[in-house]
Coordinates of C-alpha atoms in Angstrom, one line a residue:
M1 CA -25.8 20.6 23.8
M2 CA -23.1 22.6 22.7
S3 CA -20.7 20.7 25.1
D4 CA -21.2 18.0 23.4
I5 CA -20.6 19.4 20.1
W6 CA -17.3 20.9 21.4
I7 CA -16.4 17.3 22.4
L8 CA -17.3 15.6 19.3
A9 CA -15.8 17.5 17.2
T10 CA -12.3 17.8 19.3
A11 CA -12.1 13.6 19.8
C12 CA -12.9 13.7 15.6
L13 CA -9.8 16.2 14.9
V14 CA -7.5 14.3 17.5
A15 CA -8.7 10.5 15.9
S16 CA -8.2 11.7 12.2
S17 CA -5.0 12.8 13.4
C18 CA -3.7 9.7 14.7
A19 CA -5.2 7.8 12.4
L20 CA -3.7 9.3 9.5
V21 CA 0.2 9.0 11.0
G22 CA -0.3 5.9 12.6
V23 CA -1.2 4.7 8.9
F24 CA 2.5 5.0 8.4
L25 CA 3.7 3.8 11.4
V26 CA 1.8 0.3 10.6
L27 CA 3.1 0.2 7.0
R28 CA 6.5 0.2 8.7
R29 CA 5.3 -2.2 11.1
Q30 CA 6.2 0.4 14.2
S31 CA 3.5 0.5 15.8
L32 CA 5.4 0.0 19.1
L33 CA 7.3 3.3 18.2
G34 CA 4.6 5.2 17.6
D35 CA 3.9 3.7 21.2
A36 CA 7.0 4.9 22.9
I37 CA 6.7 8.7 21.3
S38 CA 3.7 9.2 23.0
H39 CA 4.8 8.1 25.8
S40 CA 8.3 9.7 26.2
V41 CA 6.7 13.4 25.1
L42 CA 5.8 14.3 29.0
L43 CA 9.3 13.8 29.4
G44 CA 10.1 16.4 26.6
I45 CA 6.6 18.7 27.7
V46 CA 7.9 18.3 31.8
L47 CA 11.3 20.0 31.4
S48 CA 9.9 22.2 29.0
Y49 CA 8.0 23.8 31.5
L50 CA 10.3 24.0 33.8
M51 CA 13.3 25.8 30.9
M52 CA 10.4 27.8 30.1
D53 CA 8.7 28.5 33.8
G54 CA 5.7 29.2 33.1
R55 CA 3.1 26.6 30.4
S56 CA 3.7 27.6 26.5
E57 CA 1.7 25.4 24.5
I58 CA 3.9 26.5 21.8
A59 CA 6.8 26.0 24.2
M60 CA 5.7 22.3 25.8
M61 CA 5.3 21.1 21.3
V62 CA 8.7 22.1 20.8
G63 CA 9.8 19.9 23.0
A64 CA 7.6 17.2 23.0
V65 CA 9.0 16.5 19.4
I66 CA 12.0 17.1 20.1
M67 CA 12.0 14.1 23.0
G68 CA 9.9 12.1 20.6
L69 CA 12.6 12.7 17.5
L70 CA 15.5 11.6 20.2
T71 CA 13.3 8.6 21.0
A72 CA 13.4 7.8 17.6
W73 CA 16.9 8.2 17.1
L74 CA 17.7 6.6 20.7
A75 CA 15.5 3.2 19.1
E76 CA 17.1 3.4 16.1
W77 CA 20.8 3.2 17.0
L78 CA 20.0 0.6 19.6
Q79 CA 18.4 -1.6 17.2
K80 CA 22.3 -1.4 16.1
H81 CA 23.5 -3.5 18.9
P82 CA 24.1 -7.3 18.3
L83 CA 22.7 -8.2 20.9
L84 CA 19.6 -5.9 21.5
K85 CA 16.5 -6.5 19.6
S86 CA 14.6 -4.3 17.9
D87 CA 10.9 -4.0 20.5
V88 CA 13.8 -3.8 23.8
S89 CA 15.6 -0.8 22.7
I90 CA 12.0 0.4 22.4
G91 CA 10.3 -0.1 25.5
M92 CA 13.6 0.6 27.2
I93 CA 13.8 4.1 26.8
F94 CA 9.6 5.1 25.9
T95 CA 9.9 3.6 29.5
S96 CA 12.5 5.7 31.1
F97 CA 11.5 8.6 29.6
F98 CA 8.2 8.6 30.5
A99 CA 9.1 7.6 34.1
L100 CA 11.6 10.5 34.6
G101 CA 8.3 12.1 33.3
V102 CA 6.7 11.1 35.7
V103 CA 9.6 11.8 39.4
L104 CA 10.2 15.3 37.9
I105 CA 6.0 16.5 38.6
S106 CA 6.4 14.6 42.0
V107 CA 9.8 16.2 42.2
Y108 CA 8.3 19.9 41.0
A109 CA 4.7 19.2 41.9
G110 CA 4.7 22.4 43.1
Q111 CA 5.5 24.2 39.7
I112 CA 4.6 22.5 37.7
D113 CA 0.6 22.0 36.7
L114 CA 0.5 18.9 35.3
D115 CA -0.8 15.2 36.8
Q116 CA -0.3 12.2 35.9
E117 CA -3.5 10.3 35.8
C118 CA -4.2 13.4 33.3
V119 CA -1.3 12.8 31.0
L120 CA -2.5 9.1 30.7
Y121 CA -6.3 9.6 30.7
G122 CA -7.0 13.0 29.9
E123 CA -10.4 14.3 30.2
I124 CA -12.3 15.6 27.3
A125 CA -15.2 16.4 28.9
F126 CA -13.5 19.3 30.0
V127 CA -12.6 20.5 26.6
P128 CA -15.5 22.9 26.2
F129 CA -14.4 25.3 29.5
D130 CA -11.1 25.7 28.4
T131 CA -12.2 28.7 25.8
V132 CA -10.1 31.1 23.6
I133 CA -11.4 34.7 23.9
W134 CA -10.8 36.4 21.1
G135 CA -12.1 39.8 21.1
G136 CA -14.3 39.1 24.1
E137 CA -16.3 36.8 22.7
S138 CA -15.2 32.7 23.4
M139 CA -14.8 31.4 19.9
G140 CA -14.6 27.5 21.5
P141 CA -12.9 25.4 22.8
R142 CA -8.5 25.7 22.5
A143 CA -8.4 21.7 22.1
F144 CA -10.8 22.2 19.5
W145 CA -7.9 24.7 17.4
L146 CA -5.2 23.1 18.2
A147 CA -6.5 19.6 17.4
L148 CA -7.8 21.8 14.5
V149 CA -4.6 23.3 13.6
V150 CA -2.4 19.7 13.9
F151 CA -5.2 18.2 11.8
L152 CA -4.2 20.4 9.3
V153 CA -1.3 19.6 9.0
N154 CA -1.2 16.6 8.7
V155 CA -3.6 16.3 6.1
S156 CA -0.8 18.7 4.5
V157 CA 2.3 16.8 4.6
I158 CA 0.9 13.6 3.8
A159 CA -0.5 15.8 0.6
V160 CA 3.1 17.5 -0.6
V161 CA 4.9 14.3 0.8
F162 CA 1.9 11.7 0.0
E163 CA 4.9 9.1 -3.3
R164 CA 8.0 9.8 -0.4
Y165 CA 5.9 8.2 2.2
R166 CA 4.8 5.6 -0.2
L167 CA 7.8 5.0 -1.1
M168 CA 9.4 4.9 2.6
A169 CA 6.4 2.6 3.3
F170 CA 6.1 -0.4 0.3
H171 CA 9.8 -0.3 -1.4
P172 CA 12.3 1.4 0.9
V173 CA 15.0 -0.2 -1.0
L174 CA 13.7 1.0 -3.9
A175 CA 13.0 4.5 -2.1
V176 CA 17.2 4.5 -1.5
A177 CA 18.5 3.1 -5.2
L178 CA 16.2 6.1 -6.6
G179 CA 18.0 8.2 -4.3
V180 CA 15.0 8.9 -0.9
S181 CA 16.4 10.2 2.0
V182 CA 15.2 8.0 4.1
P183 CA 16.4 8.4 7.2
M184 CA 14.9 12.7 6.3
W185 CA 11.4 11.8 6.3
H186 CA 11.6 8.7 9.0
T187 CA 12.0 12.3 10.9
L188 CA 9.0 14.1 9.7
L189 CA 7.1 11.1 10.1
M190 CA 8.1 10.9 13.6
A191 CA 8.2 14.6 14.3
Q192 CA 4.6 14.6 13.1
V193 CA 3.5 11.7 15.3
S194 CA 5.2 13.4 18.5
L195 CA 3.6 16.9 17.7
T196 CA 0.1 15.1 17.0
T197 CA 0.8 13.1 20.0
V198 CA 1.4 16.4 22.4
A199 CA -1.6 18.5 20.9
S200 CA -4.0 14.8 21.9
F201 CA -2.1 14.7 25.6
D202 CA -4.8 17.5 27.4
A203 CA -8.0 16.0 26.2
V204 CA -7.6 12.5 25.6
G205 CA -4.4 11.1 27.2
A206 CA -1.5 9.3 26.4
I207 CA -3.5 6.0 26.5
L208 CA -6.4 6.5 23.6
V209 CA -3.2 8.4 21.4
V210 CA -1.8 5.1 21.2
A211 CA -4.8 3.3 20.8
L212 CA -5.8 6.0 17.7
L213 CA -2.3 5.5 16.4
V214 CA -2.2 1.9 15.6
I215 CA -6.1 0.4 16.5
P216 CA -8.0 2.4 13.0
A217 CA -4.6 2.3 11.0
S218 CA -4.4 -2.2 11.3
S219 CA -8.3 -2.5 10.9
A220 CA -8.4 0.1 8.2
Y221 CA -5.1 -2.3 6.9
L222 CA -7.5 -5.8 7.1
V223 CA -10.5 -4.3 4.7
A224 CA -8.3 -1.4 2.7
T225 CA -6.5 -2.6 -0.8
S226 CA -4.3 0.7 -1.4
L227 CA -3.0 3.9 0.6
K228 CA -4.8 6.1 -0.6
T229 CA -8.0 4.1 0.9
M230 CA -6.1 2.5 3.4
L231 CA -5.8 6.3 5.1
V232 CA -9.8 7.2 3.8
W233 CA -10.5 3.4 5.9
A234 CA -8.5 4.8 8.9
L235 CA -10.5 8.4 9.4
G236 CA -13.5 6.5 9.0
Y237 CA -12.9 4.1 11.8
A238 CA -11.2 6.6 14.3
Q239 CA -14.8 8.4 13.5
L240 CA -16.8 5.3 13.9
S241 CA -14.9 4.7 16.8
V242 CA -15.1 8.2 19.6
L243 CA -19.0 8.1 17.8
L244 CA -19.9 4.6 19.7
G245 CA -17.6 5.5 22.0
Y246 CA -19.1 8.6 23.0
G247 CA -22.5 6.4 23.0
L248 CA -21.5 4.0 25.3
A249 CA -19.0 6.7 27.8
V250 CA -22.9 8.0 27.9
W251 CA -24.8 5.0 28.4
L252 CA -22.4 3.7 31.1
D253 CA -21.6 6.9 33.0
S254 CA -18.1 6.1 32.3
A255 CA -14.7 8.1 31.1
I256 CA -15.0 9.0 27.6
A257 CA -11.1 8.3 26.4
A258 CA -11.6 4.8 27.3
S259 CA -14.5 3.9 25.9
I260 CA -13.4 5.7 22.7
A261 CA -9.9 3.2 23.0
V262 CA -13.0 0.0 24.0
M263 CA -15.4 0.6 21.0
A264 CA -12.3 1.3 18.9
G265 CA -10.8 -1.9 19.7
V266 CA -14.1 -3.8 19.3
L267 CA -14.3 -2.4 15.7
L268 CA -11.2 -3.8 15.0
L269 CA -12.2 -7.4 16.2
A270 CA -15.3 -7.4 14.6
T271 CA -13.2 -6.6 11.1
I272 CA -10.9 -9.6 11.3
L273 CA -14.1 -12.1 12.6
F274 CA -15.7 -10.7 9.2
Q275 CA -12.7 -11.2 6.9
Q276 CA -12.4 -14.4 8.8
L277 CA -16.7 -15.1 7.5
I278 CA -16.3 -13.6 3.9
Q279 CA -13.3 -16.0 3.5
K280 CA -15.1 -19.0 4.6
Q281 CA -17.7 -18.4 2.1
S282 CA -15.9 -17.4 -0.5
Q283 CA -13.6 -21.2 0.4
K284 CA -17.7 -23.0 0.5
A285 CA -17.9 -21.5 -2.4
S286 CA -15.2 -22.4 -4.3
L287 CA -15.6 -26.1 -3.2
A288 CA -19.6 -26.0 -4.5
S289 CA -18.2 -25.2 -7.8
E290 CA -15.6 -27.6 -8.2
A291 CA -17.7 -30.4 -6.9
H292 CA -19.5 -28.9 -9.4

């Protein structure tokens, strides 16, 4: 029972962090860039592991953030090429970086305590077994505390720079006219995405990170009436995806991370269908009122 609580708590924190930064990616139409960063940070993790000759979480985070920022910078630089579209440049970068990371893992398999399947799919069921020991007592899973720290960092950053992020998302031209450094705040957002991704790798893997970055925020976009309510809706969709996904995994005896991603997609589809139903009902009501 306690293991289930730790798994759900960790998954909820990971989902919340991804949903918060995902809102701004969706609003800026940069969901694919979030996908690119979530895959590219693998190379940063592997390089930091090799350079530090060990699995230092701080070094891995620093390496991942640097690689995430490099991915974003390269994507913007390549987009300036007249013959390359934005999706082409992003797809080229993240597939190349991710493939290079996999190659390095294969070549240095004896030196790197990383597995390609773990990176892709994660295994949140093992979270309760890697605990933090303080004063001889177990304080809970390491992944939970890491996810909690990253969540608090994301909440704090968004709270402090909320107006800057809102201008950057809705009025980038006005932001420049007002003297707001859009590239600087864009870099900060990319750093948040990179940090969130690497903190989630061990627990849920890259595939679920991509799903949680995009799907809850997309669902929230359909129903929200303001940026603040969109953030709240995104958090709600993320939590509901975790709860329903975990229930589905227990019922089917399937992978937890994949089940969460499936339920996130189901919730998005349900939201779209519900929106269409509401629109049809409103159209019928308006036609009926005109007929009378």
